[in-house]
mmCIF file of C-alpha atoms in Angstrom:
data_model
loop_
_atom_site.group_PDB
_atom_site.id
_atom_site.type_symbol
_atom_site.label_atom_id
_atom_site.label_comp_id
_atom_site.label_asym_id
_atom_site.label_seq_id
_atom_site.Cartn_x
_atom_site.Cartn_y
_atom_site.Cartn_z
ATOM 1 C CA THR A 199 188.300 174.679 150.695
ATOM 2 C CA ARG A 200 191.517 172.696 150.415
ATOM 3 C CA LYS A 201 193.595 175.853 149.839
ATOM 4 C CA ALA A 202 192.144 177.531 152.942
ATOM 5 C CA CYS A 203 192.826 174.440 155.059
ATOM 6 C CA GLU A 204 196.402 174.214 153.781
ATOM 7 C CA GLU A 205 196.998 177.885 154.578
ATOM 8 C CA LEU A 206 195.632 177.342 158.098
ATOM 9 C CA LEU A 207 197.902 174.332 158.611
ATOM 10 C CA ASP A 208 200.921 176.376 157.482
ATOM 11 C CA ASN A 209 200.182 178.833 160.284
ATOM 12 C CA ILE A 210 199.864 176.180 162.978
ATOM 13 C CA SER A 211 203.047 175.784 165.008
ATOM 14 C CA ARG A 212 203.774 172.330 166.377
ATOM 15 C CA VAL A 213 204.422 171.392 169.958
ATOM 16 C CA PRO A 214 207.154 168.815 170.622
ATOM 17 C CA PRO A 215 206.084 165.167 170.895
ATOM 18 C CA PHE A 216 205.464 164.140 174.495
ATOM 19 C CA LEU A 217 206.294 160.574 175.472
ATOM 20 C CA PRO A 218 205.285 159.057 172.108
ATOM 21 C CA ILE A 219 206.666 155.609 172.982
ATOM 22 C CA LEU A 220 204.688 153.506 175.434
ATOM 23 C CA PRO A 221 206.327 150.877 177.622
ATOM 24 C CA LEU A 222 205.681 147.247 176.818
ATOM 25 C CA PHE A 223 203.941 145.258 179.514
ATOM 26 C CA PRO A 224 206.321 142.425 180.503
ATOM 27 C CA SER A 225 203.512 140.335 181.997
ATOM 28 C CA LEU A 226 201.948 139.881 178.560
ATOM 29 C CA SER A 227 202.966 137.204 176.094
ATOM 30 C CA PRO A 228 205.354 138.354 173.316
ATOM 31 C CA SER A 229 202.902 136.850 170.817
ATOM 32 C CA ILE A 230 200.362 139.420 171.996
ATOM 33 C CA THR A 231 202.594 142.467 172.372
ATOM 34 C CA MET A 232 204.542 141.745 169.139
ATOM 35 C CA ALA A 233 207.690 142.974 170.892
ATOM 36 C CA ASP A 234 209.958 142.011 167.980
ATOM 37 C CA THR A 235 207.648 143.130 165.182
ATOM 38 C CA THR A 236 208.175 146.305 163.186
ATOM 39 C CA ARG A 237 205.176 147.847 161.498
ATOM 40 C CA PRO A 238 205.232 149.246 157.936
ATOM 41 C CA ASP A 239 205.841 152.792 159.216
ATOM 42 C CA GLY A 240 208.739 151.675 161.406
ATOM 43 C CA ARG A 241 206.910 151.755 164.747
ATOM 44 C CA GLY A 242 206.755 148.954 167.242
ATOM 45 C CA PRO A 243 203.342 147.487 168.082
ATOM 46 C CA MET A 244 202.941 149.588 171.235
ATOM 47 C CA GLN A 245 204.201 152.875 169.789
ATOM 48 C CA LEU A 246 201.971 155.873 169.154
ATOM 49 C CA ARG A 247 202.519 158.318 166.346
ATOM 50 C CA GLU A 248 203.526 161.869 167.188
ATOM 51 C CA LEU A 249 200.597 163.766 168.703
ATOM 52 C CA VAL A 250 200.291 167.510 168.106
ATOM 53 C CA VAL A 251 197.717 169.671 169.886
ATOM 54 C CA ARG A 252 197.124 173.368 169.227
ATOM 55 C CA THR A 253 194.242 175.496 170.549
ATOM 56 C CA GLY A 254 192.672 178.774 169.470
ATOM 57 C CA VAL A 255 192.998 178.104 165.747
ATOM 58 C CA ALA A 256 189.527 179.378 164.701
ATOM 59 C CA SER A 257 188.838 182.975 165.691
ATOM 60 C CA SER A 258 185.126 182.717 164.853
ATOM 61 C CA ALA A 259 184.526 179.946 167.414
ATOM 62 C CA LYS A 260 184.177 180.171 171.201
ATOM 63 C CA GLY A 261 186.843 177.471 171.452
ATOM 64 C CA SER A 262 188.841 175.537 168.878
ATOM 65 C CA ALA A 263 191.649 173.042 168.441
ATOM 66 C CA TYR A 264 193.816 171.387 165.843
ATOM 67 C CA VAL A 265 194.970 167.820 166.469
ATOM 68 C CA GLU A 266 197.451 165.909 164.382
ATOM 69 C CA LEU A 267 198.170 162.235 164.971
ATOM 70 C CA GLY A 268 200.753 161.142 162.442
ATOM 71 C CA ASN A 269 199.172 161.948 159.082
ATOM 72 C CA THR A 270 195.669 162.214 160.534
ATOM 73 C CA LYS A 271 194.643 165.855 160.922
ATOM 74 C CA VAL A 272 191.442 167.300 162.387
ATOM 75 C CA LEU A 273 190.071 170.735 163.203
ATOM 76 C CA CYS A 274 187.395 171.314 165.823
ATOM 77 C CA SER A 275 185.276 174.347 166.686
ATOM 78 C CA VAL A 276 182.937 174.818 169.642
ATOM 79 C CA PHE A 277 180.022 177.271 169.636
ATOM 80 C CA GLY A 278 177.932 178.244 172.627
ATOM 81 C CA PRO A 279 176.523 177.844 175.114
ATOM 82 C CA ARG A 280 173.687 179.685 173.415
ATOM 83 C CA GLN A 281 170.040 179.910 174.331
ATOM 84 C CA ALA A 282 167.822 177.084 173.140
ATOM 85 C CA PHE A 283 164.848 178.277 171.113
ATOM 86 C CA THR A 284 162.559 175.255 171.031
ATOM 87 C CA GLU A 285 160.142 174.653 173.896
ATOM 88 C CA ARG A 286 161.418 171.124 174.371
ATOM 89 C CA LEU A 287 165.039 172.219 174.862
ATOM 90 C CA GLN A 288 164.053 175.246 176.962
ATOM 91 C CA ALA A 289 162.330 172.882 179.379
ATOM 92 C CA LEU A 290 165.586 171.026 180.087
ATOM 93 C CA ASP A 291 167.614 171.804 183.199
ATOM 94 C CA LYS A 292 170.882 171.065 181.398
ATOM 95 C CA ALA A 293 172.654 171.856 178.151
ATOM 96 C CA THR A 294 171.970 169.976 174.937
ATOM 97 C CA LEU A 295 175.145 168.828 173.172
ATOM 98 C CA LYS A 296 175.184 168.670 169.395
ATOM 99 C CA CYS A 297 178.100 167.096 167.535
ATOM 100 C CA GLU A 298 178.828 166.945 163.835
ATOM 101 C CA LEU A 299 181.854 165.322 162.240
ATOM 102 C CA ARG A 300 182.564 165.714 158.553
ATOM 103 C CA TYR A 301 185.342 164.531 156.269
ATOM 104 C CA THR A 302 186.761 166.910 153.685
ATOM 105 C CA ALA A 303 186.577 165.800 150.072
ATOM 106 C CA PHE A 304 190.320 165.085 150.194
ATOM 107 C CA ALA A 305 190.433 163.348 153.600
ATOM 108 C CA HIS A 306 190.753 159.910 151.970
ATOM 109 C CA ARG A 307 192.680 158.600 148.987
ATOM 110 C CA GLU A 308 189.455 158.526 146.981
ATOM 111 C CA ARG A 309 187.864 161.959 146.655
ATOM 112 C CA GLN A 310 184.505 162.115 148.450
ATOM 113 C CA GLU A 311 181.394 163.884 147.207
ATOM 114 C CA GLN A 312 180.280 166.682 149.539
ATOM 115 C CA GLY A 313 176.675 166.978 150.683
ATOM 116 C CA PRO A 314 174.523 165.780 153.587
ATOM 117 C CA LEU A 315 176.189 163.643 156.245
ATOM 118 C CA ASN A 316 176.886 160.156 154.927
ATOM 119 C CA ASP A 317 176.504 156.961 156.975
ATOM 120 C CA LEU A 318 180.094 157.047 158.221
ATOM 121 C CA GLU A 319 179.823 160.679 159.296
ATOM 122 C CA ARG A 320 176.499 160.112 161.086
ATOM 123 C CA ALA A 321 177.850 157.089 162.969
ATOM 124 C CA THR A 322 181.094 158.853 163.875
ATOM 125 C CA SER A 323 179.233 161.982 164.989
ATOM 126 C CA ARG A 324 177.120 159.853 167.327
ATOM 127 C CA LEU A 325 180.188 158.163 168.833
ATOM 128 C CA LEU A 326 181.869 161.547 169.240
ATOM 129 C CA LYS A 327 178.870 162.893 171.139
ATOM 130 C CA GLU A 328 178.689 159.838 173.401
ATOM 131 C CA SER A 329 182.417 160.116 174.163
ATOM 132 C CA ILE A 330 182.231 163.788 175.162
ATOM 133 C CA GLU A 331 178.770 163.960 176.756
ATOM 134 C CA GLY A 332 179.840 162.171 179.944
ATOM 135 C CA ALA A 333 182.563 164.740 180.586
ATOM 136 C CA LEU A 334 180.396 167.821 180.128
ATOM 137 C CA ILE A 335 178.910 169.373 183.286
ATOM 138 C CA ALA A 336 175.686 170.009 181.412
ATOM 139 C CA GLN A 337 173.733 171.147 184.494
ATOM 140 C CA GLN A 338 175.847 174.298 184.553
ATOM 141 C CA TYR A 339 174.201 175.433 181.316
ATOM 142 C CA PRO A 340 170.415 174.908 181.551
ATOM 143 C CA LYS A 341 168.166 175.701 178.587
ATOM 144 C CA SER A 342 171.173 176.034 176.283
ATOM 145 C CA ILE A 343 172.862 174.389 173.302
ATOM 146 C CA ILE A 344 176.554 173.622 172.902
ATOM 147 C CA GLU A 345 177.687 172.716 169.402
ATOM 148 C CA ILE A 346 180.838 170.828 168.433
ATOM 149 C CA SER A 347 181.895 170.802 164.791
ATOM 150 C CA VAL A 348 184.794 168.618 163.663
ATOM 151 C CA LEU A 349 186.375 168.620 160.221
ATOM 152 C CA VAL A 350 188.660 165.719 159.326
ATOM 153 C CA LEU A 351 191.251 167.163 156.962
ATOM 154 C CA GLU A 352 193.117 163.915 156.456
ATOM 155 C CA ASP A 353 192.346 160.414 157.700
ATOM 156 C CA ASP A 354 195.255 158.025 158.061
ATOM 157 C CA GLY A 355 193.657 156.045 160.873
ATOM 158 C CA SER A 356 192.372 157.009 164.345
ATOM 159 C CA ALA A 357 190.271 159.885 162.978
ATOM 160 C CA LEU A 358 187.597 159.444 165.659
ATOM 161 C CA THR A 359 190.284 159.224 168.352
ATOM 162 C CA SER A 360 191.747 162.522 167.116
ATOM 163 C CA ALA A 361 188.290 164.111 166.893
ATOM 164 C CA ILE A 362 187.454 163.181 170.494
ATOM 165 C CA MET A 363 190.644 164.783 171.791
ATOM 166 C CA ALA A 364 190.167 167.869 169.609
ATOM 167 C CA ALA A 365 186.592 168.270 170.888
ATOM 168 C CA SER A 366 187.631 167.962 174.520
ATOM 169 C CA VAL A 367 190.447 170.485 174.152
ATOM 170 C CA SER A 368 188.121 172.854 172.271
ATOM 171 C CA LEU A 369 185.609 172.753 175.128
ATOM 172 C CA ALA A 370 188.393 173.620 177.557
ATOM 173 C CA ASP A 371 189.568 176.392 175.245
ATOM 174 C CA ALA A 372 186.009 177.759 175.258
ATOM 175 C CA GLY A 373 185.955 177.775 179.055
ATOM 176 C CA ILE A 374 183.072 175.291 179.182
ATOM 177 C CA GLU A 375 183.093 173.332 182.428
ATOM 178 C CA CYS A 376 183.847 169.615 182.242
ATOM 179 C CA PHE A 377 184.744 166.946 184.769
ATOM 180 C CA GLY A 378 188.052 166.432 182.970
ATOM 181 C CA LEU A 379 189.789 166.247 179.611
ATOM 182 C CA VAL A 380 188.830 163.274 177.445
ATOM 183 C CA SER A 381 191.680 161.484 175.698
ATOM 184 C CA SER A 382 191.256 158.575 173.346
ATOM 185 C CA THR A 383 193.172 155.719 171.727
ATOM 186 C CA THR A 384 192.464 153.131 169.055
ATOM 187 C CA VAL A 385 193.849 149.591 169.158
ATOM 188 C CA ALA A 386 193.472 147.064 166.355
ATOM 189 C CA GLU A 387 193.849 143.319 166.005
ATOM 190 C CA VAL A 388 196.005 142.827 162.926
ATOM 191 C CA ASP A 389 197.246 139.347 161.988
ATOM 192 C CA ASP A 390 196.225 138.034 165.429
ATOM 193 C CA GLN A 391 198.273 140.744 167.153
ATOM 194 C CA LEU A 392 197.426 143.975 168.962
ATOM 195 C CA VAL A 393 198.711 147.279 167.576
ATOM 196 C CA LEU A 394 198.179 150.724 169.092
ATOM 197 C CA ASP A 395 197.186 153.739 167.047
ATOM 198 C CA PRO A 396 196.726 151.917 163.717
ATOM 199 C CA THR A 397 197.155 153.654 160.375
ATOM 200 C CA LYS A 398 194.384 153.553 157.775
ATOM 201 C CA THR A 399 196.155 150.666 156.015
ATOM 202 C CA GLU A 400 196.291 148.711 159.271
ATOM 203 C CA VAL A 401 192.628 149.465 160.024
ATOM 204 C CA ASP A 402 191.650 148.159 156.590
ATOM 205 C CA ARG A 403 193.547 144.931 157.311
ATOM 206 C CA ALA A 404 192.332 144.575 160.897
ATOM 207 C CA ARG A 405 189.972 141.893 162.073
ATOM 208 C CA GLY A 406 188.563 144.424 164.525
ATOM 209 C CA THR A 407 189.308 147.745 166.189
ATOM 210 C CA LEU A 408 188.537 149.038 169.668
ATOM 211 C CA ILE A 409 188.322 152.730 170.545
ATOM 212 C CA MET A 410 188.376 153.833 174.160
ATOM 213 C CA ALA A 411 187.782 157.377 175.402
ATOM 214 C CA SER A 412 188.377 158.240 179.031
ATOM 215 C CA MET A 413 189.137 160.919 181.594
ATOM 216 C CA PRO A 414 192.410 159.619 183.054
ATOM 217 C CA SER A 415 192.492 162.363 185.688
ATOM 218 C CA ILE A 416 189.469 160.851 187.427
ATOM 219 C CA GLY A 417 189.713 157.265 186.145
ATOM 220 C CA GLN A 418 186.434 157.394 184.209
ATOM 221 C CA ILE A 419 185.771 155.715 180.845
ATOM 222 C CA THR A 420 183.339 157.682 178.675
ATOM 223 C CA GLN A 421 183.191 155.380 175.655
ATOM 224 C CA THR A 422 184.308 152.001 174.343
ATOM 225 C CA ALA A 423 183.409 151.207 170.752
ATOM 226 C CA LEU A 424 184.191 147.906 169.061
ATOM 227 C CA MET A 425 184.130 147.610 165.284
ATOM 228 C CA GLY A 426 184.399 144.285 163.528
ATOM 229 C CA GLU A 427 185.424 141.151 165.417
ATOM 230 C CA PHE A 428 187.796 141.006 168.364
ATOM 231 C CA ARG A 429 189.007 137.877 170.118
ATOM 232 C CA GLY A 430 187.554 137.856 173.602
ATOM 233 C CA GLU A 431 190.857 137.123 175.321
ATOM 234 C CA LEU A 432 192.379 140.271 173.778
ATOM 235 C CA VAL A 433 189.672 142.745 174.810
ATOM 236 C CA ASP A 434 190.926 143.204 178.384
ATOM 237 C CA LYS A 435 194.485 143.663 177.133
ATOM 238 C CA ALA A 436 193.333 146.150 174.509
ATOM 239 C CA ILE A 437 191.561 148.226 177.175
ATOM 240 C CA LEU A 438 194.696 148.101 179.330
ATOM 241 C CA PHE A 439 196.799 149.422 176.441
ATOM 242 C CA CYS A 440 194.260 152.156 175.688
ATOM 243 C CA ASP A 441 194.144 153.185 179.338
ATOM 244 C CA GLU A 442 197.925 153.621 179.443
ATOM 245 C CA ALA A 443 198.017 155.408 176.082
ATOM 246 C CA ASN A 444 195.246 157.802 177.141
ATOM 247 C CA LYS A 445 197.367 158.947 180.079
ATOM 248 C CA HIS A 446 200.162 159.905 177.711
ATOM 249 C CA ALA A 447 197.763 161.643 175.323
ATOM 250 C CA LEU A 448 196.318 163.597 178.249
ATOM 251 C CA ALA A 449 199.769 165.033 178.978
ATOM 252 C CA VAL A 450 200.036 166.333 175.393
ATOM 253 C CA MET A 451 196.557 167.859 175.576
ATOM 254 C CA LYS A 452 197.406 169.629 178.827
ATOM 255 C CA ALA A 453 200.665 170.890 177.328
ATOM 256 C CA GLY A 454 198.768 172.366 174.373
ATOM 257 C CA LEU A 455 196.296 174.155 176.639
ATOM 258 C CA THR A 456 199.057 175.426 178.916
ATOM 259 C CA LYS A 457 201.003 176.791 175.970
ATOM 260 C CA ALA A 458 197.911 178.613 174.694
ATOM 261 C CA GLU A 459 197.162 180.050 178.131
ATOM 262 C CA ARG A 460 200.692 181.396 178.440
ATOM 263 C CA LYS A 461 200.376 183.064 175.057
ATOM 264 C CA ARG A 462 197.092 184.671 176.100
ATOM 265 C CA ALA A 463 198.607 185.924 179.365
ATOM 266 C CA LYS A 464 201.593 187.339 177.522
ATOM 267 C CA LYS A 465 199.332 189.065 175.021
ATOM 268 C CA MET A 466 197.176 190.527 177.796
ATOM 269 C CA GLY A 467 200.279 191.770 179.581
ATOM 270 C CA LYS A 468 201.422 193.622 176.480
ATOM 271 C CA LYS A 469 197.996 195.252 176.103
ATOM 272 C CA GLU A 470 197.975 196.374 179.742
ATOM 273 C CA ALA A 471 201.497 197.765 179.371
ATOM 274 C CA LYS A 472 200.285 199.979 176.547
#
């Protein structure tokens, strides 16, 4: 419910923003980087919103995370690995990953009816799975199922980007082995210009958006998704911007996991002292 979500958010402490401003690339034309343009929320074209990452927010899950990107807020829970019960899945020598992303009724300005997954949720769930699947060391968990459940509390742009990062951090929080953390960034072409981390208003005005998920620690891209139209000459530049932004997002994700691990160690130390 909305009240329960609000109470949970009140209990979530924020971590400081980590390098929220990205450098401009001097080799690119000012007409592409929009160096002198201020966006409606006051950011420059290559500026990210504040990213907040907190783990261990759902006690009922094996691993969980809360991610906030500006006014976009998502919660993620990971369950498993648990034994697969169908013959088809039991015959596999690796884990089966299941992902579901849902929007709360109040995630958008217009209240949404709750029920079965709608078209947007099904498409976003598929992209979420594809973004995370390449990072999971599935062979470590044969004949098992790992479930990722994401709830978008509020969507002010980059909801899928936030969900991907929340899912990756949740897997790490659950102790599930992966090749690396997956960070993600969205870039949009608005008024013939590139803007990083667009808001919902900017996405609605955009000619096209590109989402890139990657594991910066090993230089591996796990997903690129293009929605709408995108001028061909801007695609390479958009990927370059996303690659740089993902490195910064990775640092925030690591900071959130490190903070949680320190809290766990401190808690364990107090128990042992007793």
